[in-house]
Coordinates of C-alpha atoms in Angstrom, one line a residue:
F1 CA 0.0 0.0 0.0
V2 CA 2.7 2.5 0.9
T3 CA 4.6 2.0 -2.3
K4 CA 1.5 2.2 -4.5
A5 CA 0.1 5.2 -2.7
G6 CA 3.5 6.9 -2.8
Q7 CA 3.8 6.2 -6.6
A8 CA 0.3 7.6 -7.1
N9 CA 1.2 10.8 -5.3
L10 CA 4.5 11.3 -7.1
Y11 CA 2.8 10.7 -10.5
E12 CA -0.1 13.1 -9.7
I13 CA 2.4 15.8 -8.6
Q14 CA 4.8 15.4 -11.5
S15 CA 2.2 15.1 -14.3
S16 CA 0.4 18.1 -12.9
K17 CA 3.6 20.2 -12.9
L18 CA 3.9 19.2 -16.5
A19 CA 0.3 20.4 -17.1
L20 CA 1.2 23.8 -15.7
K21 CA 4.0 24.0 -18.2
I22 CA 2.1 22.8 -21.3
S23 CA -1.6 23.5 -20.9
R24 CA -3.2 26.7 -21.8
N25 CA -6.7 25.6 -20.7
P26 CA -7.6 27.5 -17.5
E27 CA -9.7 24.6 -16.1
V28 CA -6.9 22.1 -16.6
I29 CA -4.4 24.5 -15.0
T30 CA -6.8 25.0 -12.0
F31 CA -7.1 21.2 -11.7
A32 CA -3.4 20.7 -11.9
K33 CA -2.7 23.3 -9.2
E34 CA -5.3 21.4 -7.0
M35 CA -3.5 18.1 -7.7
I36 CA -0.1 19.5 -6.8
A37 CA -1.4 21.0 -3.5
D38 CA -3.5 18.1 -2.4
H39 CA -1.1 15.3 -3.4
T40 CA 1.8 17.1 -1.8
K41 CA -0.2 17.2 1.5
A42 CA -1.1 13.5 1.0
E43 CA 2.6 12.7 0.3
T44 CA 3.7 14.4 3.5
A45 CA 1.0 12.7 5.5
L46 CA 1.9 9.3 4.0
K47 CA 5.6 9.8 4.9
A48 CA 4.7 10.6 8.5
T49 CA 2.2 7.8 8.8
A50 CA 4.4 5.2 7.1
H51 CA 7.4 6.2 9.2
T52 CA 5.6 5.0 12.3
T53 CA 5.5 1.6 10.8
R54 CA 9.1 1.7 9.6
L55 CA 7.9 1.8 5.9
Y56 CA 9.0 4.5 3.5
P57 CA 7.2 5.7 0.4
P58 CA 9.2 5.9 -2.8
K59 CA 11.2 9.1 -3.5
V60 CA 11.2 8.7 -7.3
L61 CA 8.8 7.4 -9.9
D62 CA 9.1 3.8 -10.9
K63 CA 9.8 2.8 -14.5
D64 CA 6.2 2.4 -15.5
N65 CA 5.2 5.9 -14.2
K66 CA 8.3 7.5 -15.7
G67 CA 7.2 6.1 -19.0
K68 CA 3.7 7.4 -18.6
L69 CA 5.0 10.8 -17.7
K70 CA 7.4 10.8 -20.7
D71 CA 4.6 9.8 -23.1
L72 CA 2.4 12.5 -21.7
G73 CA 5.0 15.1 -22.3
K74 CA 5.1 14.2 -26.0
K75 CA 1.4 14.8 -26.7
G76 CA 1.7 18.3 -27.9
N77 CA -1.6 19.8 -29.0
D78 CA -3.4 16.7 -27.6
F79 CA -1.8 17.3 -24.1
D80 CA -5.0 18.4 -22.3
K81 CA -7.0 15.4 -23.4
A82 CA -4.1 13.0 -22.6
Y83 CA -3.6 14.6 -19.2
I84 CA -7.3 14.4 -18.4
N85 CA -7.5 10.7 -19.5
A86 CA -4.4 10.0 -17.4
Q87 CA -5.9 11.7 -14.4
V88 CA -9.1 9.7 -14.8
D89 CA -7.2 6.4 -14.9
A90 CA -4.9 7.5 -12.0
H91 CA -7.8 8.5 -9.8
N92 CA -9.8 5.4 -10.6
D93 CA -6.8 3.3 -9.5
A94 CA -6.2 5.5 -6.4
V95 CA -9.8 5.3 -5.3
N96 CA -9.8 1.5 -5.7
L97 CA -6.5 1.2 -3.8
F98 CA -7.6 3.5 -0.9
T99 CA -11.1 1.9 -0.7
D100 CA -9.6 -1.5 -0.5
Y101 CA -7.0 -0.6 2.2
S102 CA -9.6 1.3 4.2
K103 CA -11.7 -1.8 4.4
N104 CA -9.1 -4.6 4.4
G105 CA -5.8 -2.9 5.6
T106 CA -4.0 -4.6 8.4
E107 CA -1.9 -1.7 9.7
E108 CA -4.1 0.7 11.7
H109 CA -2.2 3.9 11.1
L110 CA -2.2 3.3 7.4
K111 CA -5.8 2.3 7.5
A112 CA -6.7 5.5 9.2
F113 CA -4.6 7.4 6.6
S114 CA -6.5 5.7 3.8
I115 CA -9.9 6.5 5.4
K116 CA -8.9 10.1 5.9
T117 CA -7.5 10.6 2.3
L118 CA -10.3 8.8 0.4
P119 CA -12.8 11.6 0.4
T120 CA -10.3 14.0 -1.2
L121 CA -9.6 11.3 -3.9
L122 CA -13.3 10.9 -4.5
T123 CA -13.6 14.7 -4.9
H124 CA -10.7 14.7 -7.4
K125 CA -12.3 11.9 -9.3
D126 CA -15.6 13.8 -9.6
H127 CA -13.8 16.9 -10.6
I128 CA -11.7 15.2 -13.4
D129 CA -14.8 13.2 -14.6
A130 CA -16.7 16.5 -15.0
L131 CA -13.7 18.1 -16.7
K132 CA -13.4 15.2 -19.1
A133 CA -17.1 15.5 -20.0
K134 CA -16.6 19.2 -20.9
L135 CA -13.6 18.6 -23.3

């Protein structure tokens, strides 16, 4: 859970920083800023929580997420659509991960973290689904 949640946070932050550099769509930019702020907070909370269990989230993206980020950066004029689709997929995965751990997790501190973080992820999911419907 710690590794997957950590990778999710890193990807959300880095892909959203890329969106700030590339996108010209005000709604995409607003969403990207929200992702950077919220996932930076979640990353900090995950580090603090995981530390109590002697687990440590990753500090860099894994090969798969690096590849996704690199591909996203090559989208050019199709960047906004690709970014939104990537965010939809990432948030579906994150909601599933956090929902599962909040119900079935075995480490109480991490379970509490997942329960506390899940509503924010659901809000993000709703936001990105609405944005996708607009574009």
